[in-house]
Amino acid sequence: MALRRIRKEGEEILRKKSKEVTVIDDRILTLLDDMAETMYENNGVGLAAPQVGVLKRVVVIDVENGKNLLKLINPRIISEEGELCEAEGCLSIPGVYGEVKRPRKVVVEALNEKGEKVVITGEGLLAKALCHEIDHLDGILFIDKVIRYIDND
């Protein structure tokens, strides 16, 4: 495993749409492992492949500090309900926080590392993280959806 450089706001790759993963090979598995290590090293709860310079539909999420790592390939939201308006930040935009309206609950379909279909139901922070990381795969940053910026002083 290796740490990868997190791309920052202003880098063009963060605004591009990621491509579907068609083959889960050693490169994708290594990418997932590297992304997890990079996310933990930077105290994040999620990381999408474009944030480390790779335009593939791959995300890692762990909202439980190392207790429940999700490695998702080609994730897509299949249903959502409710509404939350909470603070968000992003490893690609350090020091910036804002309130973003997200669904309270989402159901996401994806592939796991073995290529098996998985369905993840997320509520609260997990729902927010799933939406945030899937947005990255479509070139959308949380600042595009901020309702109100939060002063971090």
Coordinates of N, CA and C in Angstrom, one line a residue:
M1 N 0.8 -1.2 0.0 CA 0.0 0.0 0.0 C 0.9 1.2 0.0
A2 N 0.3 2.3 -0.5 CA 1.1 3.6 -0.6 C 0.1 4.7 -0.5
L3 N 0.7 5.8 0.1 CA -0.1 7.0 0.2 C -0.1 7.7 -1.2
R4 N -1.2 8.3 -1.5 CA -1.3 9.0 -2.8 C -1.6 10.4 -2.5
R5 N -1.2 11.3 -3.4 CA -1.4 12.7 -3.3 C -2.8 13.1 -3.5
I6 N -3.4 13.8 -2.6 CA -4.8 14.2 -2.7 C -4.8 15.5 -3.6
R7 N -5.6 15.4 -4.6 CA -5.8 16.6 -5.5 C -6.6 17.6 -4.8
K8 N -6.3 18.9 -5.1 CA -6.9 20.0 -4.4 C -7.8 20.8 -5.4
E9 N -8.8 21.5 -4.8 CA -9.7 22.3 -5.6 C -8.9 23.2 -6.6
G10 N -9.4 23.2 -7.8 CA -8.7 24.0 -8.9 C -8.0 23.0 -9.9
E11 N -7.7 21.8 -9.4 CA -7.1 20.8 -10.3 C -8.2 20.2 -11.2
E12 N -8.0 20.3 -12.5 CA -9.0 19.9 -13.5 C -9.6 18.6 -13.3
I13 N -8.9 17.6 -12.8 CA -9.4 16.2 -12.7 C -10.6 16.1 -11.8
L14 N -10.7 17.0 -10.8 CA -11.8 17.0 -9.8 C -13.1 17.4 -10.5
R15 N -13.1 17.9 -11.6 CA -14.3 18.4 -12.3 C -14.7 17.4 -13.5
K16 N -14.0 16.3 -13.6 CA -14.2 15.4 -14.7 C -15.1 14.2 -14.2
K17 N -15.8 13.7 -15.1 CA -16.7 12.5 -14.8 C -15.8 11.2 -14.9
S18 N -15.9 10.4 -13.9 CA -15.2 9.1 -13.8 C -15.8 8.1 -14.7
K19 N -14.9 7.1 -15.2 CA -15.4 6.0 -16.0 C -15.7 4.8 -15.2
E20 N -16.7 4.1 -15.6 CA -17.1 2.8 -15.0 C -15.9 1.8 -15.0
V21 N -15.8 1.1 -13.9 CA -14.8 0.0 -13.9 C -15.4 -1.2 -14.5
T22 N -14.7 -1.7 -15.6 CA -15.2 -2.9 -16.3 C -14.5 -4.2 -15.9
V23 N -13.3 -4.1 -15.3 CA -12.5 -5.2 -14.9 C -11.9 -4.9 -13.5
I24 N -12.2 -5.8 -12.6 CA -11.6 -5.6 -11.2 C -10.3 -6.4 -11.2
D25 N -9.2 -5.7 -11.4 CA -7.9 -6.4 -11.5 C -7.0 -5.9 -10.4
D26 N -5.7 -6.3 -10.4 CA -4.8 -5.9 -9.3 C -4.7 -4.4 -9.2
R27 N -4.7 -3.7 -10.4 CA -4.6 -2.2 -10.3 C -5.8 -1.6 -9.6
I28 N -7.0 -2.1 -9.7 CA -8.1 -1.5 -9.0 C -8.0 -1.9 -7.5
L29 N -7.6 -3.1 -7.2 CA -7.5 -3.5 -5.8 C -6.4 -2.7 -5.1
T30 N -5.3 -2.5 -5.8 CA -4.2 -1.6 -5.2 C -4.7 -0.2 -5.0
L31 N -5.5 0.3 -6.0 CA -6.0 1.6 -5.9 C -6.9 1.7 -4.6
L32 N -7.8 0.8 -4.4 CA -8.7 0.8 -3.3 C -7.9 0.7 -2.0
D33 N -6.9 -0.1 -1.9 CA -6.0 -0.2 -0.7 C -5.3 1.2 -0.5
D34 N -4.7 1.7 -1.5 CA -4.0 3.0 -1.4 C -5.0 4.1 -1.0
M35 N -6.2 4.1 -1.5 CA -7.1 5.1 -1.2 C -7.5 5.0 0.3
A36 N -7.7 3.8 0.8 CA -8.1 3.7 2.2 C -6.9 4.2 3.1
E37 N -5.7 3.8 2.8 CA -4.6 4.3 3.5 C -4.4 5.8 3.5
T38 N -4.6 6.4 2.3 CA -4.6 7.8 2.2 C -5.7 8.5 3.0
M39 N -6.9 8.0 2.9 CA -8.0 8.5 3.7 C -7.7 8.5 5.2
Y40 N -7.3 7.4 5.7 CA -7.0 7.3 7.1 C -5.9 8.2 7.5
E41 N -4.8 8.3 6.7 CA -3.7 9.1 7.0 C -4.1 10.6 7.1
N42 N -5.1 11.0 6.4 CA -5.6 12.4 6.3 C -6.8 12.6 7.2
N43 N -7.2 11.6 8.0 CA -8.3 11.7 8.9 C -9.6 12.0 8.2
G44 N -9.8 11.4 7.1 CA -11.1 11.5 6.3 C -12.0 10.4 6.6
V45 N -13.3 10.6 6.2 CA -14.3 9.5 6.3 C -14.6 9.0 4.9
G46 N -14.1 9.6 3.9 CA -14.3 9.1 2.5 C -13.3 9.6 1.6
L47 N -13.1 8.9 0.5 CA -12.2 9.4 -0.6 C -12.7 8.7 -1.9
A48 N -12.7 9.5 -3.0 CA -13.1 9.1 -4.3 C -11.8 9.1 -5.2
A49 N -11.8 8.1 -6.1 CA -10.6 8.0 -7.0 C -10.2 9.3 -7.7
P50 N -11.0 10.1 -8.1 CA -10.5 11.4 -8.7 C -9.7 12.2 -7.8
Q51 N -10.0 12.1 -6.5 CA -9.2 12.9 -5.5 C -7.8 12.4 -5.4
V52 N -7.5 11.2 -5.9 CA -6.1 10.8 -6.0 C -5.6 10.7 -7.4
G53 N -6.3 11.4 -8.3 CA -5.9 11.5 -9.7 C -6.3 10.4 -10.6
V54 N -7.3 9.6 -10.3 CA -7.7 8.4 -11.1 C -9.2 8.6 -11.5
L55 N -9.5 8.6 -12.8 CA -10.9 8.8 -13.2 C -11.6 7.5 -13.3
K56 N -11.7 6.8 -12.2 CA -12.5 5.5 -12.1 C -13.5 5.7 -11.1
R57 N -14.7 5.0 -11.3 CA -15.8 5.1 -10.3 C -15.5 4.1 -9.1
V58 N -14.7 4.6 -8.3 CA -14.2 3.8 -7.1 C -14.2 4.8 -5.9
V59 N -14.8 4.3 -4.7 CA -14.7 5.1 -3.5 C -14.4 4.2 -2.3
V60 N -13.9 4.9 -1.3 CA -13.7 4.2 0.0 C -14.4 5.1 1.0
I61 N -15.0 4.5 2.0 CA -15.7 5.2 3.1 C -15.6 4.5 4.4
D62 N -15.3 5.2 5.4 CA -15.4 4.6 6.8 C -15.8 5.7 7.7
V63 N -17.0 5.7 8.2 CA -17.5 6.7 9.1 C -17.4 6.2 10.6
E64 N -16.7 5.1 10.8 CA -16.5 4.5 12.1 C -15.1 4.4 12.5
N65 N -14.2 5.3 12.0 CA -12.8 5.3 12.4 C -12.1 3.9 12.4
G66 N -12.1 3.3 11.2 CA -11.4 2.1 11.1 C -12.2 0.8 11.4
K67 N -13.4 0.9 11.7 CA -14.2 -0.2 12.1 C -15.1 -0.8 11.0
N68 N -15.3 0.0 10.0 CA -16.2 -0.5 8.9 C -15.9 0.1 7.6
L69 N -14.8 -0.3 7.0 CA -14.3 0.2 5.7 C -15.1 -0.3 4.6
L70 N -15.7 0.6 3.8 CA -16.4 0.2 2.6 C -15.5 0.5 1.4
K71 N -15.3 -0.5 0.5 CA -14.6 -0.3 -0.7 C -15.7 -0.6 -1.8
L72 N -16.1 0.5 -2.5 CA -17.2 0.4 -3.5 C -16.7 0.7 -4.9
I73 N -17.1 -0.1 -5.8 CA -16.8 0.0 -7.2 C -18.1 0.3 -8.0
N74 N -18.1 1.3 -8.8 CA -19.3 1.7 -9.6 C -20.5 1.9 -8.7
P75 N -20.4 2.7 -7.6 CA -21.5 2.9 -6.8 C -22.5 3.8 -7.4
R76 N -23.8 3.6 -7.2 CA -24.9 4.5 -7.6 C -26.0 4.5 -6.6
I77 N -26.6 5.6 -6.5 CA -27.7 5.8 -5.5 C -29.0 5.2 -6.2
I78 N -29.7 4.3 -5.6 CA -30.9 3.8 -6.2 C -32.1 4.3 -5.5
S79 N -32.0 4.8 -4.3 CA -33.1 5.5 -3.7 C -32.6 6.4 -2.5
E80 N -33.4 7.4 -2.3 CA -33.1 8.3 -1.2 C -34.4 8.8 -0.5
E81 N -34.3 9.2 0.7 CA -35.4 9.7 1.4 C -35.0 10.7 2.5
G82 N -35.9 11.6 2.9 CA -35.7 12.5 3.9 C -34.7 13.6 3.5
E83 N -34.3 14.4 4.5 CA -33.4 15.5 4.2 C -32.6 15.9 5.5
L84 N -31.4 16.1 5.3 CA -30.5 16.6 6.3 C -29.8 17.8 5.8
C85 N -29.5 18.8 6.6 CA -28.7 19.9 6.2 C -27.6 20.1 7.3
E86 N -26.4 19.6 7.0 CA -25.4 19.5 8.0 C -24.1 20.0 7.3
A87 N -23.1 20.3 8.2 CA -21.8 20.7 7.8 C -21.0 19.6 7.1
E88 N -20.3 20.0 6.0 CA -19.4 19.1 5.3 C -18.1 19.8 5.1
G89 N -17.1 19.0 4.9 CA -15.8 19.4 4.5 C -15.3 18.4 3.5
C90 N -14.1 18.6 3.0 CA -13.5 17.7 1.9 C -12.0 17.8 2.0
L91 N -11.4 16.6 1.9 CA -9.9 16.5 1.9 C -9.3 17.3 0.7
S92 N -10.1 17.5 -0.4 CA -9.6 18.3 -1.5 C -9.8 19.8 -1.4
I93 N -10.5 20.2 -0.3 CA -10.7 21.6 -0.1 C -10.5 21.9 1.4
P94 N -9.2 21.7 1.9 CA -8.9 21.8 3.3 C -9.3 23.2 3.9
G95 N -9.9 23.1 5.1 CA -10.2 24.3 5.9 C -11.5 25.0 5.5
V96 N -12.2 24.4 4.5 CA -13.5 25.0 4.1 C -14.6 24.1 4.5
Y97 N -15.6 24.7 5.2 CA -16.8 23.9 5.6 C -18.1 24.7 5.3
G98 N -19.1 23.9 5.0 CA -20.4 24.5 4.7 C -21.5 23.6 4.9
E99 N -22.7 24.2 5.1 CA -23.9 23.4 5.2 C -24.4 22.9 3.8
V100 N -24.7 21.6 3.7 CA -25.1 21.1 2.5 C -26.4 20.3 2.7
K101 N -27.4 20.4 1.9 CA -28.6 19.6 2.0 C -28.4 18.3 1.3
R102 N -28.6 17.2 2.0 CA -28.4 15.8 1.5 C -29.6 15.0 2.0
P103 N -29.8 13.8 1.3 CA -30.8 12.9 1.8 C -30.5 12.4 3.2
R104 N -31.5 12.1 4.0 CA -31.2 11.6 5.4 C -30.8 10.1 5.3
K105 N -31.4 9.4 4.2 CA -31.2 8.0 4.0 C -31.0 7.7 2.5
V106 N -30.0 6.9 2.2 CA -29.8 6.5 0.8 C -29.6 5.0 0.7
V107 N -29.9 4.4 -0.4 CA -29.6 3.1 -0.7 C -28.7 3.1 -1.9
V108 N -27.5 2.5 -1.8 CA -26.5 2.5 -2.9 C -26.2 1.1 -3.3
E109 N -26.2 0.9 -4.6 CA -25.8 -0.4 -5.2 C -24.4 -0.2 -5.8
A110 N -23.6 -1.2 -5.6 CA -22.2 -1.2 -6.0 C -21.6 -2.6 -6.2
L111 N -20.4 -2.7 -6.6 CA -19.7 -3.9 -6.6 C -18.6 -3.9 -5.4
N112 N -18.4 -5.0 -4.8 CA -17.3 -5.1 -3.8 C -16.0 -5.5 -4.5
E113 N -14.9 -5.7 -3.8 CA -13.6 -6.1 -4.3 C -13.7 -7.4 -5.1
K114 N -14.6 -8.3 -4.8 CA -14.7 -9.5 -5.5 C -15.6 -9.5 -6.7
G115 N -16.1 -8.3 -7.0 CA -17.0 -8.1 -8.1 C -18.5 -8.5 -7.8
E116 N -18.8 -8.7 -6.6 CA -20.1 -9.1 -6.2 C -21.0 -7.9 -6.0
K117 N -22.2 -7.9 -6.4 CA -23.1 -6.8 -6.1 C -23.4 -6.7 -4.7
V118 N -23.3 -5.5 -4.1 CA -23.7 -5.2 -2.7 C -24.7 -4.0 -2.7
V119 N -25.5 -4.0 -1.7 CA -26.5 -3.0 -1.5 C -26.2 -2.4 -0.1
I120 N -25.9 -1.1 0.0 CA -25.6 -0.5 1.2 C -26.7 0.5 1.5
T121 N -27.3 0.4 2.7 CA -28.2 1.4 3.2 C -27.5 2.3 4.2
G122 N -27.5 3.6 3.9 CA -26.8 4.5 4.8 C -27.7 5.6 5.3
E123 N -27.6 5.9 6.6 CA -28.4 7.0 7.2 C -27.4 7.9 7.9
G124 N -27.8 9.2 8.0 CA -27.0 10.2 8.7 C -25.7 10.4 8.0
L125 N -24.6 10.3 8.8 CA -23.3 10.5 8.3 C -22.9 9.6 7.2
L126 N -23.3 8.3 7.2 CA -23.0 7.4 6.1 C -23.7 7.8 4.8
A127 N -25.0 8.2 5.0 CA -25.7 8.7 3.8 C -25.0 9.9 3.2
K128 N -24.6 10.9 4.1 CA -23.9 12.1 3.6 C -22.6 11.7 2.9
A129 N -21.8 10.8 3.5 CA -20.5 10.4 2.9 C -20.7 9.7 1.6
L130 N -21.7 8.8 1.5 CA -22.0 8.1 0.2 C -22.3 9.2 -0.9
C131 N -23.2 10.1 -0.6 CA -23.6 11.1 -1.6 C -22.4 12.0 -2.0
H132 N -21.6 12.4 -1.0 CA -20.4 13.3 -1.2 C -19.4 12.6 -2.1
E133 N -19.1 11.3 -1.8 CA -18.1 10.6 -2.7 C -18.6 10.3 -4.1
I134 N -19.9 9.9 -4.2 CA -20.5 9.6 -5.5 C -20.5 10.9 -6.3
D135 N -20.8 12.1 -5.7 CA -20.7 13.3 -6.4 C -19.3 13.5 -7.0
H136 N -18.3 13.2 -6.2 CA -16.9 13.3 -6.8 C -16.8 12.6 -8.1
L137 N -17.4 11.4 -8.2 CA -17.3 10.6 -9.4 C -17.9 11.3 -10.6
D138 N -18.8 12.3 -10.4 CA -19.4 13.0 -11.4 C -18.8 14.4 -11.6
G139 N -17.7 14.7 -10.9 CA -17.1 16.0 -11.0 C -17.7 17.1 -10.2
I140 N -18.5 16.7 -9.2 CA -19.3 17.7 -8.4 C -18.6 17.7 -7.0
L141 N -18.3 19.0 -6.6 CA -17.7 19.2 -5.3 C -18.7 19.7 -4.3
F142 N -18.5 19.5 -3.0 CA -19.5 19.9 -2.0 C -19.8 21.4 -2.1
I143 N -18.7 22.2 -2.4 CA -18.9 23.6 -2.5 C -19.9 24.0 -3.6
D144 N -20.2 23.1 -4.5 CA -21.2 23.4 -5.5 C -22.6 23.4 -4.9
K145 N -22.8 22.8 -3.7 CA -24.1 22.6 -3.1 C -24.2 23.3 -1.8
V146 N -23.2 24.0 -1.4 CA -23.2 24.7 -0.1 C -24.4 25.7 0.0
I147 N -25.1 25.6 1.0 CA -26.2 26.6 1.3 C -25.6 27.8 2.1
R148 N -24.8 27.5 3.0 CA -24.2 28.5 3.9 C -22.8 28.0 4.3
Y149 N -21.8 28.9 4.1 CA -20.4 28.6 4.6 C -20.3 28.7 6.1
I150 N -19.5 27.9 6.7 CA -19.3 28.0 8.1 C -18.0 28.6 8.4
D151 N -17.9 29.6 9.2 CA -16.7 30.3 9.6 C -15.9 29.3 10.6
N152 N -14.7 29.0 10.2 CA -13.9 28.0 11.0 C -13.0 28.6 12.0
D153 N -13.2 29.9 12.3 CA -12.3 30.6 13.3 C -12.7 30.3 14.7

